[in-house]
Amino acid sequence: MAEDVVVAGVGMHPFGRHSGRSLKDLARVAGLRALLDAGIGPQGVQMVYSSNAMAGMLQGQEMVRGQTVLREIGIEGVPVVNVENACAGGSTAFAQAVMAIRSGAADVVLAIGFEKMFVADRSRTLDALESAADLDVVAGLGIQFTAVYGMRLRARLADGSIARQDLADVAVKSHANGVRNPYAQHRVQVTAAQVLESRAIADPLTLLMCSSICDGAAAVVLARGGALPQPGRPTVRVLASASTSGFTLDPAGGPSGATLCAQRAYEQAGAGPGDVDVAEVHDAMAPAELLYAEQLGFCPPGDGARFFRSGATALDGRLPINPSGGLASRGHPVGATGLAQLAELTWQLRGEAGERQVHRPRIALAQNSGGWLEGESAAVNVHLLERTQRWT
Amino acid sequence: MDLADALDRAPTGERPRFDLAAGALVGGRCADCGATAWPARAVCHRCGGADVRLGTFARAGTLVSCTLVMVPRPGLEAPYMLGQVRLDDGPVVFGQIIGLDDAEAVPCPVTVQVSADRYWFTPAGLQEPTGERQDETRVSSDETGG
């Protein structure tokens, strides 16, 4: 790698329902926590990539969203790039920040994501979510994200490689991790029976398997290696950053966008899926974790359920997945999610993840997908992070 | 055919999407590589060529997966069924499935149905539809997001 890029600071505003708080309030808390964690002030930020998906439709702030929230925390007069990539906007901001530092354009860059999905009229939020697809093609069909994941999973139930019980058990695991995460939206332990008995949303998905409407923010300070010395703290560096947009499905089949990005990321890092110690994957519906375990190469195709049943993906397993609770339990404020994943993995690699800390991880993978282009996500980013110091 | 020819392609709003006489979808087929897309695009997504020709796809396809959606959307009463269909000589498309009683039968053959401005699928062999569509009812929304 030409230039080391490190994660110098991370911060979040707790995910959940925050009716009395504005986008500025959410972004203020996440942004300031990331700056404090990095040991810098607002004037230390040289460039910003700001992610938000829905404030145009939901708050009416169609333009310059980043600038409007950043001046609340004293960041102005620097390049601010507003990023929108549906549910993958946060990791897209991160990927751009990595490129900015590698290019030499800046040494210290803030990636920040914020979203406020709770509004008075819920149908507006659903309308906004539906616009993460090509409306010219699919408007009026009633394609909701729950249905998209329902179709992906239904085919696997049909071929017998995933059982309904697995879907419920993954949601139980997701909630169990969320309980341990002070930033999580849903911090309630549930049983498999409760999951299966909860309201049907889109067969085979039930309410307790699905992420929900959420408010929240997350931020990451990235820096050129050495630009912000942090003696006494483990260094987390960016090993790989791979992105793709969606593509038209080949009727004959082929690899997913997540698989293509993961392959590129592994290649960049000179590593493979067997080297990953902890992962945050895009489980907008908890059982999606089973599919992504396969697509990211953690287990052979078709083996996602078996891999999960082995306990490998539990907090104490050999490859814990979504220790934060994932999108389904931590919450999924669309434009902030990708950065929340990267914040979680940074805490995990540093050993600062509290009750949900996994055992001494060295390499972490984040996969964040957004939007839908009739079968494939419209945007995918996969990042690999590495702890450079040995655990002692 | 030159890429510049795509500059003069008909506006998207003027490209046909349905062949009412044939009861089928009309999309694009690349004359160079054969890749198909619905609706038709100006440039081929697979080879980058501009010799994309309008064509009528087969009515027959395979329902690859489906889901019964329990959350209503404006204009759609719940439950409604959505499915992923691989057309026999065309692309993968998504749409409503009407008249499929046994979702456990998937994958199964389906037939595309079209009206002036919509399309949907019915199980193969089912009687031709009456053309009746779901009521246009504005309904309340749900807390589940994406």
XYZ file of C-alpha atoms in Angstrom:
538
model
C 0.000 0.000 0.000
C 1.407 3.324 -1.083
C 0.350 5.317 1.954
C -0.924 4.112 5.251
C -4.278 5.568 6.163
C -5.291 5.128 9.789
C -8.556 5.458 11.669
C -7.622 8.143 14.166
C -10.965 8.655 15.857
C -14.511 7.334 15.863
C -17.743 8.494 17.451
C -21.455 7.828 17.421
C -24.704 9.312 18.535
C -26.788 6.449 19.980
C -29.174 5.004 17.387
C -32.878 5.048 18.149
C -35.817 7.418 18.179
C -34.695 10.957 18.988
C -37.694 13.114 18.276
C -36.399 16.182 20.091
C -33.102 16.180 18.261
C -32.275 17.671 14.893
C -29.819 16.452 12.289
C -27.412 19.019 13.714
C -27.775 17.532 17.193
C -27.174 13.993 15.992
C -24.186 14.986 13.857
C -22.792 17.202 16.625
C -22.518 14.339 19.088
C -21.057 11.823 16.626
C -18.714 14.375 15.054
C -17.401 15.812 18.321
C -16.869 12.339 19.772
C -14.806 11.389 16.721
C -12.729 14.579 16.991
C -12.194 14.073 20.729
C -11.252 10.453 20.115
C -8.718 11.590 17.521
C -7.367 14.276 19.855
C -8.065 17.144 17.452
C -10.363 20.146 17.293
C -12.589 21.263 14.435
C -9.748 23.248 12.931
C -7.703 20.094 12.569
C -10.138 18.776 9.959
C -8.887 19.497 6.436
C -11.696 17.950 4.399
C -15.077 16.335 5.002
C -17.149 13.696 3.259
C -20.683 13.926 4.603
C -23.260 11.177 4.138
C -27.012 11.536 4.371
C -29.675 9.874 2.265
C -33.094 11.196 3.122
C -32.980 14.743 4.509
C -34.076 16.087 1.146
C -37.423 14.314 1.303
C -37.834 14.142 5.077
C -36.435 17.454 6.317
C -36.563 19.441 3.093
C -32.802 20.007 3.164
C -32.187 18.873 -0.389
C -28.805 20.560 -0.730
C -25.634 21.342 1.249
C -26.590 19.063 4.134
C -23.025 18.537 5.272
C -22.242 22.232 5.440
C -25.390 22.936 7.458
C -24.628 20.428 10.195
C -20.863 20.900 10.271
C -20.953 24.583 11.115
C -22.717 23.606 14.327
C -19.392 22.073 15.426
C -17.097 24.750 14.054
C -16.109 23.065 10.824
C -16.265 25.448 7.881
C -14.029 26.876 5.217
C -12.776 23.446 4.153
C -13.871 21.262 1.240
C -17.122 19.481 2.131
C -18.378 16.820 -0.250
C -21.944 15.624 0.180
C -22.311 11.911 -0.424
C -25.490 9.963 -1.129
C -25.442 6.240 -1.860
C -28.592 5.027 -0.106
C -27.755 2.645 2.745
C -24.109 2.523 1.621
C -23.517 6.282 1.908
C -21.530 6.064 5.146
C -18.955 3.650 3.801
C -18.849 5.593 0.538
C -17.858 8.701 2.527
C -15.196 6.604 4.247
C -13.897 5.262 0.922
C -13.662 8.793 -0.464
C -11.767 9.954 2.609
C -9.281 7.110 2.154
C -8.771 8.169 -1.470
C -8.339 11.821 -0.508
C -5.551 10.950 1.896
C -3.894 8.484 -0.479
C -3.980 11.100 -3.207
C -2.104 13.552 -1.035
C -4.944 16.078 -1.044
C -5.289 16.023 2.747
C -3.776 14.494 5.863
C -6.807 14.561 8.159
C -10.306 13.922 6.807
C -13.647 13.550 8.578
C -16.261 11.103 7.284
C -19.608 11.716 8.920
C -23.067 10.236 8.409
C -26.379 11.311 9.926
C -30.013 10.412 9.356
C -33.378 11.256 10.856
C -36.002 8.812 9.625
C -38.658 9.366 12.286
C -40.979 12.040 10.940
C -44.639 12.780 11.519
C -45.813 10.941 8.400
C -44.263 7.498 8.206
C -45.342 6.933 4.623
C -42.905 9.663 3.613
C -40.061 7.654 5.121
C -41.184 4.564 3.202
C -41.432 6.645 0.021
C -37.890 7.886 0.584
C -36.639 4.326 1.118
C -38.374 3.170 -2.047
C -36.453 5.796 -4.001
C -33.286 3.748 -3.446
C -34.300 1.992 -6.658
C -34.859 3.037 -10.280
C -38.342 4.504 -9.899
C -38.683 4.757 -13.663
C -38.650 0.967 -13.701
C -40.139 -0.212 -10.421
C -42.432 2.552 -9.155
C -45.832 1.182 -8.213
C -44.705 -2.438 -7.957
C -44.614 -2.251 -4.163
C -40.998 -3.316 -3.925
C -39.943 -2.645 -0.356
C -36.560 -3.637 1.013
C -38.198 -6.229 3.224
C -39.602 -7.821 0.066
C -36.199 -7.749 -1.631
C -34.626 -9.660 1.250
C -37.720 -11.847 1.522
C -37.200 -12.969 -2.072
C -33.484 -13.588 -1.533
C -34.204 -15.781 1.485
C -37.314 -17.482 0.158
C -35.313 -19.139 -2.608
C -32.975 -20.568 0.016
C -35.803 -21.931 2.095
C -37.128 -23.536 -1.083
C -33.852 -25.353 -1.793
C -33.566 -26.410 1.834
C -30.194 -24.797 2.523
C -31.691 -22.452 5.145
C -34.465 -23.325 7.616
C -36.993 -20.961 9.158
C -35.457 -21.751 12.527
C -32.131 -20.364 11.280
C -33.785 -17.063 10.380
C -35.126 -16.783 13.907
C -31.882 -17.880 15.550
C -29.895 -15.226 13.671
C -32.309 -12.561 14.920
C -31.872 -13.877 18.461
C -28.090 -13.577 18.117
C -28.415 -10.096 16.649
C -30.555 -8.947 19.579
C -28.242 -10.598 22.122
C -25.351 -8.526 20.751
C -27.477 -5.395 20.602
C -28.292 -5.772 24.295
C -24.571 -5.335 25.010
C -24.198 -2.263 22.802
C -24.995 1.074 24.465
C -25.369 2.654 21.000
C -27.967 0.137 19.800
C -31.588 0.944 19.008
C -33.024 -2.405 20.067
C -31.578 -3.563 23.374
C -34.029 -6.295 24.250
C -33.270 -9.986 24.340
C -35.746 -12.032 22.302
C -36.393 -15.758 21.884
C -36.694 -17.658 18.626
C -40.351 -18.278 19.380
C -40.960 -14.555 19.824
C -39.198 -13.850 16.525
C -41.258 -16.405 14.622
C -44.489 -15.260 16.237
C -43.890 -11.566 15.626
C -45.864 -9.909 12.858
C -45.263 -11.221 9.329
C -43.654 -8.539 7.138
C -42.621 -10.238 3.881
C -42.432 -14.005 3.911
C -40.267 -15.443 5.450
C -39.357 -12.271 7.360
C -41.061 -11.258 10.575
C -40.886 -7.929 12.375
C -38.128 -8.930 14.811
C -35.834 -9.928 11.934
C -36.028 -6.501 10.282
C -34.184 -3.264 10.861
C -36.532 -0.401 11.580
C -36.887 3.292 11.109
C -34.105 4.960 13.093
C -32.375 8.242 13.920
C -28.645 8.416 14.490
C -25.182 9.553 13.436
C -21.678 8.149 13.218
C -18.321 9.702 12.373
C -14.765 8.629 11.667
C -11.583 10.731 11.529
C -9.099 9.316 9.027
C -5.490 10.430 8.915
C -2.301 9.793 7.025
C -0.157 7.416 9.077
C 1.955 9.501 11.470
C -0.047 12.697 10.988
C -1.816 12.327 14.338
C 0.458 10.434 16.732
C -1.533 8.581 19.382
C 1.064 7.079 21.721
C -0.167 4.321 23.960
C -3.094 3.384 21.756
C -3.251 0.548 19.224
C -3.192 1.771 15.636
C -6.031 0.772 13.303
C -5.097 1.116 9.677
C -7.074 0.744 6.486
C -5.873 -2.403 4.745
C -8.265 -2.272 1.812
C -11.094 -0.237 0.359
C -13.142 -1.665 -2.498
C -16.311 -0.281 -4.069
C -18.703 -1.069 -6.866
C -22.019 0.113 -8.168
C -24.811 -2.298 -9.007
C -25.140 -4.110 -12.291
C -27.752 -5.831 -14.384
C -28.288 -9.431 -13.321
C -26.974 -12.020 -15.741
C -29.843 -14.488 -16.210
C -27.229 -17.249 -16.085
C -26.119 -16.102 -12.639
C -22.822 -14.742 -11.358
C -21.066 -13.264 -8.336
C -22.769 -10.576 -6.266
C -21.473 -7.062 -5.796
C -20.484 -7.985 -2.237
C -18.445 -10.917 -3.535
C -16.714 -8.801 -6.179
C -15.837 -6.103 -3.635
C -14.610 -8.642 -1.100
C -12.385 -10.292 -3.693
C -10.870 -6.925 -4.604
C -10.401 -6.033 -0.948
C -8.688 -9.334 -0.161
C -6.434 -8.817 -3.168
C -5.492 -5.305 -2.065
C -4.732 -6.527 1.440
C -2.875 -9.656 0.391
C -5.244 -11.503 2.681
C -8.164 -13.875 2.407
C -11.454 -14.489 4.155
C -9.681 -16.892 6.500
C -7.683 -13.970 7.897
C -10.760 -12.026 9.013
C -11.268 -12.106 12.786
C -14.458 -10.048 13.091
C -16.962 -8.627 10.587
C -19.831 -6.183 10.367
C -22.098 -7.071 7.440
C -25.151 -5.388 5.961
C -27.952 -7.289 7.679
C -30.804 -4.875 6.953
C -32.801 -7.993 7.788
C -30.943 -10.133 10.329
C -30.959 -13.346 8.238
C -29.088 -11.567 5.426
C -26.036 -12.295 7.531
C -26.295 -15.928 6.396
C -26.138 -14.894 2.737
C -23.301 -12.429 3.215
C -21.195 -14.970 5.138
C -21.203 -16.955 1.900
C -20.745 -14.003 -0.444
C -17.785 -12.677 1.537
C -16.104 -16.082 1.457
C -16.360 -16.885 5.176
C -17.948 -20.215 4.264
C -18.637 -22.065 1.010
C -21.671 -21.064 -1.077
C -24.795 -22.655 0.348
C -23.224 -23.204 3.756
C -24.289 -19.991 5.481
C -26.775 -21.672 7.778
C -24.407 -24.503 8.661
C -21.651 -21.977 9.389
C -24.006 -20.034 11.645
C -25.242 -23.174 13.432
C -21.619 -24.101 14.233
C -21.442 -21.035 16.472
C -18.611 -19.529 14.413
C -20.347 -16.166 14.113
C -21.263 -15.733 17.798
C -19.385 -13.210 19.952
C -17.147 -16.031 21.203
C -16.943 -17.804 17.833
C -14.005 -17.959 15.484
C -15.428 -15.220 13.205
C -17.942 -13.112 15.124
C -20.342 -11.337 12.770
C -22.124 -8.136 13.759
C -20.959 -7.902 17.370
C -22.688 -4.499 17.439
C -26.059 -6.144 16.848
C -25.882 -5.293 13.171
C -28.363 -3.174 11.298
C -31.275 -5.199 12.638
C -30.493 -4.473 16.310
C -28.004 -1.605 16.426
C -30.305 0.235 14.088
C -30.099 1.472 10.515
C -30.228 5.245 10.096
C -29.440 4.884 6.428
C -26.647 7.391 5.798
C -24.903 6.687 9.113
C -24.854 2.883 9.040
C -21.646 2.327 7.102
C -19.684 4.559 9.478
C -21.257 2.885 12.522
C -19.916 -0.423 11.218
C -16.422 1.040 10.896
C -16.635 2.674 14.333
C -17.640 -0.666 15.846
C -14.759 -2.493 14.181
C -12.308 0.159 15.321
C -13.452 -0.307 18.914
C -13.171 -4.067 18.489
C -9.631 -3.861 17.093
C -8.523 -1.508 19.870
C -10.102 -3.671 22.562
C -12.552 -0.918 23.556
C -15.830 -2.695 22.769
C -16.824 -3.352 26.365
C -19.271 -6.170 26.997
C -19.378 -7.125 23.327
C -15.582 -7.278 22.862
C -14.502 -10.242 20.739
C -11.270 -12.100 21.434
C -8.179 -10.242 20.243
C -9.099 -9.489 16.625
C -6.375 -8.378 14.228
C -8.227 -8.001 10.933
C -11.798 -6.750 10.576
C -14.114 -6.570 7.564
C -17.001 -4.162 6.977
C -19.524 -4.709 4.186
C -22.119 -2.029 3.505
C -24.621 -2.199 0.651
C -27.174 0.314 -0.533
C -30.089 0.633 -2.879
C -31.435 -1.937 -5.262
C -31.194 -2.244 -9.038
C -33.595 -5.109 -9.763
C -31.638 -7.814 -8.048
C -28.297 -6.311 -7.154
C -27.436 -3.614 -4.615
C -26.918 -0.217 -6.241
C -23.743 0.411 -4.229
C -21.401 -1.806 -2.233
C -18.292 -1.014 -0.229
C -16.038 -3.507 1.522
C -13.297 -2.314 3.868
C -10.619 -4.221 5.696
C -9.083 -2.737 8.847
C -6.027 -4.002 10.679
C -4.691 -3.573 14.182
C -0.971 -3.074 13.668
C 0.219 -3.767 17.233
C 0.224 -7.234 18.728
C -2.168 -7.940 21.563
C -0.364 -8.215 24.896
C -22.805 0.673 -35.111
C -21.138 3.577 -33.413
C -21.529 4.620 -29.794
C -22.501 8.084 -31.029
C -25.665 6.549 -32.479
C -26.944 6.224 -28.919
C -27.119 10.031 -28.834
C -30.127 9.864 -31.130
C -31.996 7.093 -29.309
C -35.662 7.818 -28.642
C -36.323 9.451 -25.254
C -36.976 6.838 -22.564
C -40.570 7.942 -22.261
C -41.168 7.125 -25.922
C -39.678 3.639 -25.924
C -42.338 0.933 -25.817
C -42.326 -1.357 -22.792
C -45.300 -3.555 -23.605
C -46.581 -5.322 -26.688
C -50.293 -5.480 -25.998
C -51.065 -7.628 -29.038
C -48.502 -10.229 -28.056
C -49.198 -9.781 -24.356
C -45.495 -9.507 -23.695
C -42.759 -7.198 -22.458
C -40.741 -5.183 -24.956
C -37.140 -4.489 -24.066
C -33.683 -4.127 -25.490
C -31.500 -6.825 -26.996
C -27.906 -6.103 -27.940
C -27.240 -7.047 -31.551
C -23.558 -7.539 -30.745
C -23.574 -9.665 -27.592
C -27.202 -10.642 -27.098
C -27.583 -9.177 -23.609
C -31.125 -8.157 -22.747
C -32.604 -5.510 -20.478
C -36.082 -4.358 -19.574
C -36.930 -1.616 -20.207
C -34.607 -1.019 -23.161
C -31.533 1.122 -22.588
C -29.521 3.202 -25.019
C -26.267 1.342 -24.497
C -25.630 -2.334 -23.731
C -24.704 -2.980 -20.113
C -22.573 -5.985 -20.995
C -20.465 -5.018 -24.010
C -20.910 -1.257 -24.136
C -22.222 -1.434 -27.693
C -24.910 0.887 -29.029
C -26.662 -1.519 -31.394
C -29.439 -2.225 -28.937
C -32.643 -3.226 -30.718
C -36.146 -3.235 -29.392
C -37.684 -6.673 -29.243
C -40.585 -8.573 -27.755
C -39.553 -11.060 -25.085
C -41.110 -14.456 -24.545
C -44.237 -14.533 -22.399
C -42.915 -17.576 -20.597
C -40.492 -17.428 -17.727
C -39.458 -19.075 -14.515
C -40.464 -17.715 -11.157
C -37.159 -17.974 -9.291
C -38.333 -16.703 -5.939
C -41.249 -14.864 -4.425
C -42.448 -13.286 -1.221
C -45.841 -12.534 0.221
C -45.692 -8.910 1.367
C -47.848 -8.111 4.380
C -47.199 -4.368 4.540
C -49.413 -2.269 2.252
C -48.112 0.513 0.049
C -50.071 3.274 -1.663
C -52.145 1.633 -4.356
C -51.440 -1.859 -3.085
C -53.459 -3.687 -0.501
C -51.640 -6.253 1.561
C -51.001 -9.049 1.238
C -49.567 -8.981 -2.256
C -47.036 -11.260 -3.833
C -43.820 -10.140 -5.509
C -41.522 -12.379 -7.456
C -38.285 -12.579 -9.389
C -38.798 -13.967 -12.887
C -36.231 -15.127 -15.426
C -37.846 -14.694 -18.833
C -37.127 -17.579 -21.195
C -35.305 -15.428 -23.737
C -34.856 -12.213 -21.814
C -33.674 -10.576 -18.624
C -34.475 -11.110 -14.974
C -37.433 -8.945 -13.988
C -39.375 -8.345 -10.817
C -43.103 -7.918 -10.523
C -46.352 -8.903 -8.929
C -47.437 -12.511 -8.994
C -51.181 -13.017 -9.127
C -52.970 -16.316 -8.718
C -50.144 -18.375 -7.226
C -51.706 -20.254 -4.331
C -48.797 -22.444 -3.413
C -45.593 -20.489 -2.874
C -43.895 -23.771 -2.008
C -44.059 -24.722 -5.689
C -41.382 -22.149 -6.575
C -39.380 -22.346 -8.799
C -42.188 -22.784 -11.287
C -43.180 -21.630 -14.796
C -45.084 -18.359 -15.078
C -46.562 -16.274 -17.863
C -46.261 -12.515 -18.188
C -49.453 -10.470 -18.478
C -49.523 -6.859 -19.651
C -51.938 -3.979 -19.776
C -51.427 -0.503 -21.167
C -49.218 0.581 -18.278
C -48.517 -2.435 -16.076
C -47.321 -5.992 -16.110
C -47.631 -8.929 -13.748
C -47.197 -12.657 -13.771
C -49.527 -15.600 -13.396
C -48.722 -19.301 -12.977
C -48.314 -20.977 -16.371
C -51.451 -22.734 -17.523
C -53.740 -20.499 -15.521
C -56.667 -19.066 -17.453
C -56.071 -15.737 -19.108
C -56.705 -12.972 -16.644
C -59.789 -10.828 -16.544
C -57.666 -7.724 -16.374
C -58.900 -6.875 -12.925
C -56.277 -5.239 -10.837
C -55.963 -4.540 -7.155
C -57.910 -1.598 -5.848
C -56.196 1.732 -5.829
C -56.459 2.227 -2.109
C -54.343 4.580 -0.106
C -53.456 2.722 3.043
C -51.577 3.390 6.245
C -47.882 2.656 6.441
C -45.768 0.557 8.707
C -42.839 0.950 11.022
C -40.551 -1.393 9.198
C -37.865 0.342 7.211
C -35.081 -0.929 4.991
